[in-house]
Coordinates of C-alpha atoms in Angstrom, one line a residue:
X186 CA -1.8 -0.2 30.8
X187 CA 1.2 1.4 32.5
X188 CA 4.7 0.8 31.3
X189 CA 6.4 -2.1 33.1
X190 CA 3.2 -3.6 34.4
X191 CA 3.0 -6.4 31.8
X192 CA 6.7 -7.3 32.2
X193 CA 6.6 -7.3 36.0
X194 CA 3.6 -9.5 36.1
X195 CA 5.2 -12.0 33.8
X196 CA 8.3 -12.3 35.9
X197 CA 7.2 -12.2 39.5
X198 CA 8.0 -8.5 40.0
X199 CA 11.7 -8.9 39.7
X200 CA 13.7 -5.7 38.7
X201 CA 14.0 -5.3 35.0
X202 CA 17.5 -5.2 33.5
X203 CA 18.0 -3.8 29.9
X204 CA 20.8 -4.9 27.7
X205 CA 21.6 -4.4 24.0
X206 CA 23.6 -7.6 23.9
X207 CA 22.2 -10.7 22.2
X208 CA 23.1 -14.3 21.6
X209 CA 26.4 -15.7 23.0
X210 CA 27.4 -12.2 24.1
X211 CA 24.8 -12.5 26.9
X212 CA 26.0 -15.9 28.0
X213 CA 29.7 -14.8 28.0
X214 CA 29.0 -11.7 30.1
X215 CA 29.2 -12.6 33.9
X216 CA 27.1 -9.5 34.8
X217 CA 24.2 -10.8 32.6
X218 CA 24.6 -14.6 32.5
X219 CA 22.0 -16.6 34.5
X220 CA 22.7 -20.0 32.9
X221 CA 19.7 -22.2 32.8
X222 CA 17.8 -19.8 35.0
X223 CA 16.8 -17.8 31.9
X224 CA 13.1 -18.2 31.3
X225 CA 11.8 -19.3 27.9
X226 CA 10.6 -15.7 27.1
X227 CA 14.0 -14.3 28.1
X228 CA 15.8 -16.9 25.9
X229 CA 13.7 -16.0 22.9
X230 CA 14.0 -12.2 23.4
X231 CA 17.8 -12.4 24.0
X232 CA 18.4 -14.8 21.0
X233 CA 19.8 -17.5 23.3
X234 CA 17.1 -20.0 22.8
X235 CA 18.8 -23.2 21.6
X236 CA 22.1 -22.1 23.0
X237 CA 21.1 -23.6 26.4
X238 CA 19.8 -27.0 27.3
X239 CA 16.0 -27.2 27.2
X240 CA 15.8 -27.1 31.0
X241 CA 14.8 -24.3 33.4
X242 CA 16.3 -24.2 36.9
X243 CA 16.0 -21.8 39.8
X244 CA 18.9 -19.9 41.3
X245 CA 18.6 -22.0 44.5
X246 CA 19.0 -25.2 42.4
X247 CA 22.1 -23.6 40.8
X248 CA 23.5 -22.8 44.3
X249 CA 22.9 -26.5 45.3
X250 CA 24.8 -27.6 42.2
X251 CA 27.8 -25.5 43.0
X252 CA 27.8 -26.7 46.6
X253 CA 27.8 -30.3 45.5
X254 CA 30.8 -29.6 43.2
X255 CA 32.5 -27.7 46.0
X256 CA 32.2 -30.7 48.3
X257 CA 33.6 -33.1 45.8
X258 CA 36.9 -31.2 45.8
X259 CA 39.6 -32.1 48.3
X260 CA 42.0 -29.2 48.2
X261 CA 41.2 -25.6 49.1
X262 CA 43.1 -24.3 46.0
X263 CA 40.8 -26.4 43.7
X264 CA 37.8 -24.9 45.6
X265 CA 39.3 -21.4 45.1
X266 CA 39.6 -22.1 41.4
X267 CA 36.0 -23.4 41.2
X268 CA 34.6 -20.2 42.9
X269 CA 36.8 -17.9 40.8
X270 CA 35.7 -19.7 37.6
X271 CA 32.1 -19.2 38.7
X272 CA 32.7 -15.4 39.3
X273 CA 34.1 -15.3 35.7
X274 CA 30.9 -16.7 34.2
X275 CA 28.0 -15.9 36.5
X276 CA 28.5 -13.0 39.0
X277 CA 25.1 -13.0 40.7
X278 CA 25.4 -16.8 41.4
X279 CA 28.9 -16.4 42.7
X280 CA 27.8 -13.8 45.3
X281 CA 24.6 -15.8 46.1
X282 CA 26.9 -18.8 46.9
X283 CA 29.3 -16.7 49.0
X284 CA 26.5 -15.1 51.0
X285 CA 24.7 -18.4 51.5
X286 CA 27.4 -19.4 54.0
X287 CA 30.0 -16.6 54.4
X288 CA 31.7 -18.4 57.3
X289 CA 32.4 -21.3 55.0
X290 CA 33.5 -19.5 51.9
X291 CA 35.4 -16.5 53.2
X292 CA 38.5 -18.6 54.0
X293 CA 38.5 -19.8 50.4
X294 CA 38.1 -16.6 48.5
X295 CA 40.3 -14.7 51.0
X296 CA 42.7 -15.6 53.8
X297 CA 44.1 -18.1 54.2
X298 CA 43.5 -19.8 50.8
X299 CA 44.1 -16.6 48.8
X300 CA 47.7 -16.6 50.0
X301 CA 48.2 -20.1 48.5
X302 CA 46.3 -19.0 45.4
X303 CA 48.7 -16.0 44.9
X304 CA 51.7 -18.2 45.3
X305 CA 50.2 -20.5 42.6
X306 CA 48.7 -17.7 40.5
X307 CA 50.4 -18.7 37.3
X308 CA 48.8 -22.1 37.6
X309 CA 45.4 -20.8 38.8
X310 CA 45.2 -18.0 36.2
X311 CA 42.2 -18.6 33.9
X312 CA 40.9 -15.2 32.8
X313 CA 42.2 -11.7 33.6
X314 CA 40.3 -9.8 36.2
X315 CA 41.1 -6.2 36.8
X316 CA 43.7 -3.8 35.3
X317 CA 47.4 -4.6 35.0
X318 CA 49.4 -1.3 34.9
X319 CA 53.2 -1.5 34.6
X320 CA 56.1 0.9 35.1
X321 CA 56.4 1.0 31.3
X322 CA 52.9 2.4 30.9
X323 CA 53.9 5.7 32.5
X324 CA 52.3 8.6 30.7
X325 CA 49.5 6.5 29.4
X326 CA 47.5 5.4 32.5
X327 CA 44.5 7.6 31.6
X328 CA 44.3 5.8 28.3
X329 CA 44.5 2.4 29.9
X330 CA 41.7 3.2 32.3
X331 CA 39.5 3.9 29.3
X332 CA 40.0 0.2 28.3
X333 CA 38.0 -0.8 31.4
X334 CA 34.4 -1.5 30.3
X335 CA 32.7 0.2 33.2
X336 CA 32.3 4.0 33.2
X337 CA 31.2 4.3 36.9
X338 CA 33.7 3.0 39.4
X339 CA 33.2 3.8 43.1
X340 CA 36.0 1.7 44.6
X341 CA 39.5 0.7 43.5
X342 CA 41.8 -1.7 45.4
X343 CA 45.4 -1.4 44.3
X344 CA 48.6 -3.3 45.1
X345 CA 52.2 -3.4 43.9
X346 CA 52.5 -7.0 45.2
X347 CA 55.6 -6.3 47.4
X348 CA 54.2 -7.6 50.7
X349 CA 51.4 -10.1 50.1
X350 CA 50.0 -11.2 53.5
X351 CA 53.0 -12.7 55.4
X352 CA 54.4 -14.2 52.2
X353 CA 56.5 -11.3 51.0
X354 CA 57.1 -10.1 47.4
X355 CA 54.9 -12.0 45.0
X356 CA 55.0 -9.4 42.2
X357 CA 52.2 -9.7 39.7
X358 CA 50.9 -12.9 41.4
X359 CA 49.6 -10.5 44.1
X360 CA 46.6 -9.6 41.9
X361 CA 44.7 -12.3 43.7
X362 CA 44.5 -10.0 46.7
X363 CA 42.6 -7.0 45.2
X364 CA 40.3 -9.4 43.4
X365 CA 39.6 -11.3 46.7
X366 CA 39.3 -8.1 48.6
X367 CA 36.7 -6.6 46.3
X368 CA 34.7 -9.9 46.3
X369 CA 34.3 -9.3 50.0
X370 CA 33.4 -5.6 49.4
X371 CA 30.3 -7.1 47.7
X372 CA 29.7 -10.2 49.7
X373 CA 30.1 -8.6 53.2
X374 CA 29.3 -4.9 52.4
X375 CA 26.9 -5.0 49.4
X376 CA 29.1 -2.7 47.3
X377 CA 28.1 -3.3 43.6
X378 CA 30.8 -5.5 41.9
X379 CA 30.6 -3.7 38.6
X380 CA 31.5 -0.4 40.4
X381 CA 34.7 -2.0 41.8
X382 CA 38.1 -2.2 40.0
X383 CA 41.1 -4.3 41.1
X384 CA 44.5 -2.9 40.0
X385 CA 48.0 -4.4 39.9
X386 CA 50.8 -1.9 39.6
X387 CA 53.6 -4.0 38.2
X388 CA 57.1 -2.4 38.8
X389 CA 58.9 -5.7 38.8
X390 CA 59.8 -8.2 41.6
X391 CA 62.8 -8.9 43.7
X392 CA 61.7 -12.5 44.2
X393 CA 64.3 -14.5 42.4
X394 CA 62.1 -17.6 42.3
X395 CA 59.5 -15.8 40.4
X396 CA 61.9 -14.2 38.0
X397 CA 63.0 -17.8 37.1
X398 CA 59.4 -19.2 37.1
X399 CA 58.3 -20.0 33.5
X400 CA 54.7 -19.5 34.5
X401 CA 55.2 -16.1 36.1
X402 CA 52.8 -13.6 34.5
X403 CA 54.5 -10.3 35.4
X404 CA 57.5 -8.1 34.4
X405 CA 60.8 -10.1 34.7
X406 CA 63.1 -7.6 36.2
X407 CA 64.0 -6.2 39.7
X408 CA 61.7 -3.7 41.3
X409 CA 61.9 -0.1 40.0
X410 CA 62.1 2.3 43.0
X411 CA 62.8 5.9 43.7
X412 CA 61.4 8.8 41.6
X413 CA 60.1 6.7 38.7
X414 CA 58.0 4.7 41.2
X415 CA 56.6 7.8 42.8
X416 CA 55.8 9.4 39.4
X417 CA 53.9 6.2 38.5
X418 CA 51.8 6.4 41.7
X419 CA 51.1 10.1 41.3
X420 CA 50.0 9.6 37.7
X421 CA 47.8 6.6 38.8
X422 CA 46.0 8.6 41.5
X423 CA 45.4 11.5 39.2
X424 CA 44.2 9.4 36.4
X425 CA 41.7 7.4 38.6
X426 CA 40.2 10.5 40.1
X427 CA 40.1 12.4 36.8
X428 CA 38.1 9.5 35.2
X429 CA 36.0 8.4 38.2
X430 CA 35.8 11.5 40.3
X431 CA 37.5 12.7 43.5
X432 CA 35.1 10.7 45.6
X433 CA 36.3 7.4 44.1
X434 CA 37.6 5.3 47.0
X435 CA 41.2 4.1 46.5
X436 CA 42.3 1.4 48.9
X437 CA 46.0 0.6 49.1
X438 CA 46.7 -3.1 49.8
X439 CA 49.9 -5.0 50.6
X440 CA 52.5 -2.4 49.9
X441 CA 55.8 -2.8 51.7
X442 CA 56.4 -0.8 54.9
X443 CA 58.8 1.6 53.2
X444 CA 56.0 2.8 50.9
X445 CA 52.8 2.1 52.8
X446 CA 53.1 4.8 55.5
X447 CA 54.8 7.3 53.1
X448 CA 52.0 6.9 50.5
X449 CA 49.2 7.1 53.1
X450 CA 50.6 10.3 54.5
X451 CA 51.1 11.7 51.0
X452 CA 47.6 11.0 49.7
X453 CA 45.2 10.8 52.6
X454 CA 44.3 14.6 52.7
X455 CA 44.2 14.9 48.9
X456 CA 42.2 11.8 47.9
X457 CA 39.6 9.5 49.3
X458 CA 42.0 6.8 50.3
X459 CA 43.1 4.4 53.1
X460 CA 45.5 1.6 53.7
X461 CA 43.8 -1.6 54.9
X462 CA 47.0 -3.2 56.2
X463 CA 47.6 -0.1 58.5
X464 CA 44.1 1.2 59.2
X465 CA 41.9 -1.7 58.6
X466 CA 44.0 -4.0 60.7
X467 CA 44.2 -1.4 63.4
X468 CA 40.4 -1.0 63.5
X469 CA 39.7 -4.8 63.8
X470 CA 42.4 -5.2 66.5
X471 CA 41.1 -2.3 68.6
X472 CA 37.5 -3.7 68.1
X473 CA 38.8 -7.0 69.7
X474 CA 40.4 -5.1 72.5
X475 CA 37.3 -3.1 73.2
X476 CA 35.3 -6.3 73.4
X477 CA 37.9 -7.9 75.6
X478 CA 37.6 -5.0 78.1
X479 CA 34.1 -6.3 78.8
X480 CA 35.7 -9.4 80.1
X481 CA 38.6 -7.8 82.0
X482 CA 36.3 -5.2 83.4
X483 CA 38.7 -2.3 83.1
X484 CA 39.8 0.5 80.7
X485 CA 42.2 0.2 77.7
X486 CA 44.5 2.7 79.4
X487 CA 44.9 0.3 82.3
X488 CA 46.7 -2.1 80.1
X489 CA 50.3 -2.5 79.0
X490 CA 50.5 -3.6 75.3
X491 CA 53.5 -5.4 73.8
X492 CA 53.7 -5.9 70.0
X493 CA 55.7 -8.7 68.4
X494 CA 56.4 -6.8 65.2
X495 CA 56.8 -3.1 64.4
X496 CA 55.6 -2.9 60.8
X497 CA 52.5 -1.4 59.1
X498 CA 50.0 -3.5 61.2
X499 CA 51.7 -2.9 64.6
X500 CA 52.2 0.8 64.1
X501 CA 48.6 1.2 62.7
X502 CA 47.1 -0.6 65.7
X503 CA 49.3 1.3 68.2
X504 CA 48.2 4.7 66.8
X505 CA 44.5 3.7 67.0
X506 CA 45.0 2.4 70.6
X507 CA 46.4 5.8 71.4
X508 CA 43.3 7.5 70.0
X509 CA 41.1 5.1 72.0
X510 CA 43.1 5.8 75.2
X511 CA 42.8 9.6 74.6
X512 CA 39.1 9.2 74.3
X513 CA 39.2 7.7 77.9
X514 CA 40.8 10.9 79.0
X515 CA 44.5 9.9 79.0
X516 CA 47.1 12.2 77.5
X517 CA 48.8 11.1 74.3
X518 CA 52.2 10.9 76.0
X519 CA 50.8 8.7 78.8
X520 CA 49.1 6.5 76.1
X521 CA 52.4 6.0 74.2
X522 CA 54.2 4.9 77.4
X523 CA 51.7 2.0 77.7
X524 CA 52.9 0.6 74.3
X525 CA 56.1 -1.4 73.7
X526 CA 57.3 -2.9 70.4
X527 CA 59.7 -5.7 69.4
X528 CA 61.1 -5.8 65.8
X529 CA 63.6 -8.2 64.2
X530 CA 66.4 -6.6 66.2
X531 CA 64.7 -6.8 69.6
X532 CA 63.0 -4.4 71.9
X533 CA 62.6 -0.9 70.5
X534 CA 64.3 1.5 73.0
X535 CA 65.7 5.0 72.9
X536 CA 69.3 5.2 71.6
X537 CA 68.9 2.1 69.4
X538 CA 70.4 2.6 65.9
X539 CA 68.5 2.8 62.7
X540 CA 65.0 3.4 64.0
X541 CA 62.4 4.9 61.5
X542 CA 60.5 8.0 62.6
X543 CA 57.4 5.8 63.1
X544 CA 59.3 3.4 65.4
X545 CA 61.0 6.2 67.3
X546 CA 57.7 7.3 68.6
X547 CA 57.4 4.1 70.7
X548 CA 61.1 3.9 71.8
X549 CA 61.2 4.1 75.6
X550 CA 64.1 4.4 78.1
X551 CA 65.1 0.8 78.7
X552 CA 68.1 -1.5 78.1
X553 CA 68.3 -3.3 74.8
X554 CA 66.8 -6.8 74.8
X555 CA 66.5 -9.3 72.0
X556 CA 64.7 -12.5 73.3
X557 CA 60.9 -12.2 73.4
X558 CA 60.6 -14.5 76.4
X559 CA 62.9 -12.3 78.4
X560 CA 61.1 -9.2 77.2
X561 CA 57.7 -10.5 78.3
X562 CA 59.0 -11.2 81.8
X563 CA 60.6 -7.8 82.0
X564 CA 57.8 -5.6 80.5
X565 CA 55.0 -7.6 82.1
X566 CA 52.4 -6.9 79.4
X567 CA 48.7 -7.6 79.9
X568 CA 48.1 -7.5 76.1
X569 CA 50.4 -9.4 73.6
X570 CA 49.8 -8.8 69.9
X571 CA 51.6 -10.7 67.2
X572 CA 51.9 -9.1 63.7
X573 CA 55.4 -10.0 62.5
X574 CA 54.4 -13.2 60.5
X575 CA 56.8 -15.4 62.6
X576 CA 55.0 -18.7 63.1
X577 CA 55.1 -20.0 66.7
X578 CA 56.7 -16.9 68.1
X579 CA 54.4 -17.1 71.2
X580 CA 56.1 -20.1 72.8
X581 CA 54.7 -22.3 75.6
X582 CA 56.9 -20.3 78.1
X583 CA 55.6 -16.9 76.9
X584 CA 52.0 -18.1 77.1
X585 CA 52.5 -19.5 80.6
X586 CA 54.2 -16.3 81.7
X587 CA 51.3 -14.2 80.3
X588 CA 48.9 -16.3 82.4
X589 CA 51.1 -16.0 85.5
X590 CA 51.3 -12.2 85.1
X591 CA 47.5 -11.7 84.4
X592 CA 44.2 -13.0 85.6
X593 CA 42.9 -12.8 82.0
X594 CA 45.8 -12.2 79.5
X595 CA 44.8 -10.8 76.1
X596 CA 46.7 -12.6 73.4
X597 CA 46.2 -11.7 69.7
X598 CA 48.0 -13.9 67.1
X599 CA 47.1 -11.8 64.1
X600 CA 49.6 -12.8 61.4
X601 CA 48.3 -14.4 58.2
X602 CA 48.2 -17.0 56.7
X603 CA 47.6 -19.8 59.4
X604 CA 51.2 -21.0 59.0
X605 CA 52.5 -17.6 60.2
X606 CA 50.3 -17.4 63.3
X607 CA 52.2 -16.7 66.5
X608 CA 50.3 -19.5 68.2
X609 CA 47.2 -21.6 67.7
X610 CA 44.0 -21.1 69.7
X611 CA 44.5 -24.5 71.3
X612 CA 48.1 -23.6 72.4
X613 CA 46.8 -20.3 73.9
X614 CA 44.0 -21.9 75.8
X615 CA 46.1 -24.9 76.9
X616 CA 49.1 -22.9 78.3
X617 CA 47.0 -20.2 79.9
X618 CA 44.7 -22.8 81.5
X619 CA 41.7 -21.5 79.6
X620 CA 42.1 -17.9 80.9
X621 CA 43.6 -16.4 77.7
X622 CA 41.4 -14.0 75.7
X623 CA 42.4 -15.0 72.2
X624 CA 42.0 -13.6 68.7
X625 CA 43.7 -14.5 65.5
X626 CA 44.1 -13.3 61.9
X627 CA 43.3 -16.7 60.3
X628 CA 40.4 -19.0 61.4
X629 CA 41.0 -21.7 64.0
X630 CA 38.6 -24.5 65.0
X631 CA 36.7 -24.4 68.3
X632 CA 38.7 -25.8 71.3
X633 CA 37.2 -27.9 74.1
X634 CA 38.8 -27.3 77.5
X635 CA 39.4 -30.1 80.0
X636 CA 36.4 -28.6 81.9
X637 CA 34.2 -29.5 78.9
X638 CA 33.6 -25.8 77.9
X639 CA 34.0 -25.2 74.2
X640 CA 35.5 -21.9 73.1
X641 CA 35.2 -20.4 69.6
X642 CA 38.3 -18.3 69.0
X643 CA 37.6 -14.9 67.5
X644 CA 39.0 -14.2 64.0
X645 CA 40.2 -10.6 63.8
X646 CA 39.6 -10.5 60.1
X647 CA 39.8 -7.1 58.3
X648 CA 36.6 -8.1 56.5
X649 CA 34.8 -6.8 59.6
X650 CA 36.1 -3.4 58.7
X651 CA 36.7 -2.6 55.0
X652 CA 33.4 -3.6 53.5
X653 CA 31.4 -1.4 55.9
X654 CA 33.8 1.4 55.6
X655 CA 33.6 1.3 51.8
X656 CA 29.8 1.1 51.9
X657 CA 29.6 4.1 54.2
X658 CA 32.2 6.2 52.4
X659 CA 30.6 5.5 49.0
X660 CA 27.0 6.1 50.2
X661 CA 27.7 9.6 51.7
X662 CA 30.4 10.7 49.3
X663 CA 33.1 11.1 52.0
X664 CA 36.0 13.0 50.4
X665 CA 38.8 12.1 52.9
X666 CA 39.0 9.1 55.4
X667 CA 40.3 10.2 58.8
X668 CA 41.5 8.0 61.6
X669 CA 38.2 8.8 63.4
X670 CA 36.4 6.6 60.9
X671 CA 38.4 3.6 62.0
X672 CA 37.9 4.2 65.7
X673 CA 34.2 4.6 65.0
X674 CA 34.2 1.3 63.1
X675 CA 36.0 -0.5 65.9
X676 CA 33.4 0.8 68.4
X677 CA 30.5 -0.4 66.2
X678 CA 32.1 -3.9 65.8
X679 CA 32.6 -4.2 69.5
X680 CA 29.0 -3.1 70.2
X681 CA 27.8 -6.0 68.0
X682 CA 29.4 -8.6 70.2
X683 CA 26.8 -10.1 72.6
X684 CA 27.4 -11.3 76.1
X685 CA 26.7 -14.8 74.8
X686 CA 29.5 -14.3 72.2
X687 CA 31.9 -13.3 74.9
X688 CA 31.1 -16.3 77.0
X689 CA 31.9 -18.5 74.0
X690 CA 35.3 -16.9 73.6
X691 CA 34.3 -14.8 70.6
X692 CA 35.6 -11.2 70.5
X693 CA 33.9 -10.5 67.2
X694 CA 30.3 -11.0 66.0
X695 CA 29.8 -14.3 64.2
X696 CA 30.7 -14.0 60.6
X697 CA 27.2 -15.0 59.6
X698 CA 26.1 -11.5 60.8
X699 CA 28.8 -9.6 58.9
X700 CA 26.4 -8.0 56.4
X701 CA 24.4 -6.6 59.3
X702 CA 27.6 -5.4 61.0
X703 CA 28.8 -3.7 57.7
X704 CA 25.4 -1.9 57.4
X705 CA 25.7 -0.6 61.0
X706 CA 29.3 0.6 60.3
X707 CA 28.2 2.4 57.1
X708 CA 25.3 4.1 58.8
X709 CA 27.5 5.4 61.7
X710 CA 30.1 6.7 59.2
X711 CA 27.5 8.5 57.2
X712 CA 25.8 10.0 60.3
X713 CA 29.1 11.4 61.5
X714 CA 30.0 12.6 58.0
X715 CA 26.8 14.6 57.7
X716 CA 27.2 15.9 61.3
X717 CA 30.8 17.1 60.5
X718 CA 29.9 18.4 57.1
X719 CA 32.4 16.1 55.4
X720 CA 29.8 14.3 53.2
X721 CA 29.2 15.3 49.6
X722 CA 26.0 13.4 48.7
X723 CA 23.2 15.9 49.0
X724 CA 20.5 16.4 49.8
X725 CA 21.0 14.4 53.0
X726 CA 18.7 11.4 53.0
X727 CA 15.9 11.6 55.7
X728 CA 16.4 8.0 56.6
X729 CA 20.1 7.2 56.3
X730 CA 19.7 3.4 57.0
X731 CA 17.0 3.0 54.4
X732 CA 19.0 5.0 51.9
X733 CA 22.2 2.9 52.4
X734 CA 20.1 -0.3 52.2
X735 CA 18.9 0.9 48.8
X736 CA 22.5 1.1 47.6
X737 CA 23.2 -2.5 48.5
X738 CA 23.8 -5.0 45.7
X739 CA 21.2 -7.7 45.3
X740 CA 22.3 -11.3 44.5
X741 CA 18.9 -12.2 43.1
X742 CA 18.6 -12.5 39.4
X743 CA 17.0 -9.6 37.4
X744 CA 14.5 -10.1 34.7
X745 CA 15.4 -9.5 31.1
X746 CA 11.9 -9.6 29.7
X747 CA 11.3 -6.6 27.5
X748 CA 9.3 -3.7 29.1
X749 CA 6.4 -4.1 26.7
X750 CA 3.0 -2.4 27.0
X751 CA 0.1 -1.3 24.9
X752 CA -1.5 2.0 23.8
X753 CA -5.2 2.7 23.6
X754 CA -6.8 1.0 20.6
X755 CA -7.8 4.3 19.1
X756 CA -4.2 5.6 19.1
X757 CA -3.0 2.4 17.4
X758 CA -5.5 2.5 14.5
X759 CA -3.8 2.4 11.1
X760 CA -4.6 5.6 9.2
X761 CA -5.2 5.3 5.5

């Protein structure tokens, strides 16, 4: 009898998982725990027989139980806590639930509910997830990484909590973002959860309310800045890559503008890193624009783009739009002239004081203007993109003017959470007489027009981007992540939008297809990496898609039945 045959036949051919743990250690490990789905044989072999009720249930029945509990709850924060508690005790079941209806659960584990969860993180905190590294741990980060139980880490999401969504400085409460982000790495992209590490770099907080909050879980002092901050980041990057390899993906998340661009430029050519707020947001926004072009029937370089906001997201989107326009054959200078920006002080124009180098690139010859309504009338944009987290910034007048200026105005209200959205889907469709091509950062309900047509507003969620990028980068061992990766990703996402989707008002594929979209992105990234000799996983797989599929995490339970088999009787005879 061959090794593994006996065990496989006893447990329906499920993959075997070995563990040295026994008893309560098994039930307390979320990577191993299956609850009442353990078979009798598994319970006996793992010394957990008697520690569970004498009942055997399937994983599907467990999913049903979680759904019933989920439906009983009335607040999204309580639902978030329910799902995070499940993640803490049974990882496979958590991801089985998430992937059973990703459209339903994504707004709970990520935007917009994760924003509320971060604000209430002291109340919601149950069990530590990830690594908390502080400014006082400088010189010892390599030692702290050794405390993490997993030796193989392929992806790290790190934040310093200074700019959480549109909510500002939440300090250590911002840990909810890397945790939620990595949950989507797995649910949407299939990256193995035990190969992911969420990290909070706690350098203090300038949020006075948090400093006075008795439930606050972070350092209680003002943010440390300057050289000490930079030294901490340098040590962190070096420690991570020394322990987990130069190919370990490090995603920067929710850093303030002052640091986000600087750190991206500093590390992008040395490490395998990207900033999702800059590059991920850019990719998903450009994907929406590319899909919208199939409605407007023209080229991106034919449009004039006006941004409400000039921070990380706006500058990232603008730079990727320039790349996309250049691909159409337009010069870089001509592309830049098609893009205008408005920040807190008004229209960005040449000669205006205190412009950063990033903003100066988009400063054009024009008189200074402050009121957005007046700016829209003067610039006459065909594309209006909101990324300044100013709720209601796109007023009725602005939306009506956009409709008067354009047959099919493109209006993206991308700020998160929902309360910060520049306008709602209903407002956009109402004030543009149903002609607006709309996308948002947070989800909005379908809108039925007076004509009876129902439109399903597209949600330009970064989760269309980062899970597929991560899967592709990890699978082929990409050493550095260039801007071309994000333009490729945008093109793949736009290609997945069907004509039927566009007729329904969707600029993005339905969320239910996100795993398929992530796989397509990963395969394209890997194909281009091998073509450009930037991959490091060799030999190159003959069938890239099959190879990447084989890397994807399975939410199905493994079998813990011992791999037992027999020898020939003659070999087992006792010799006297």
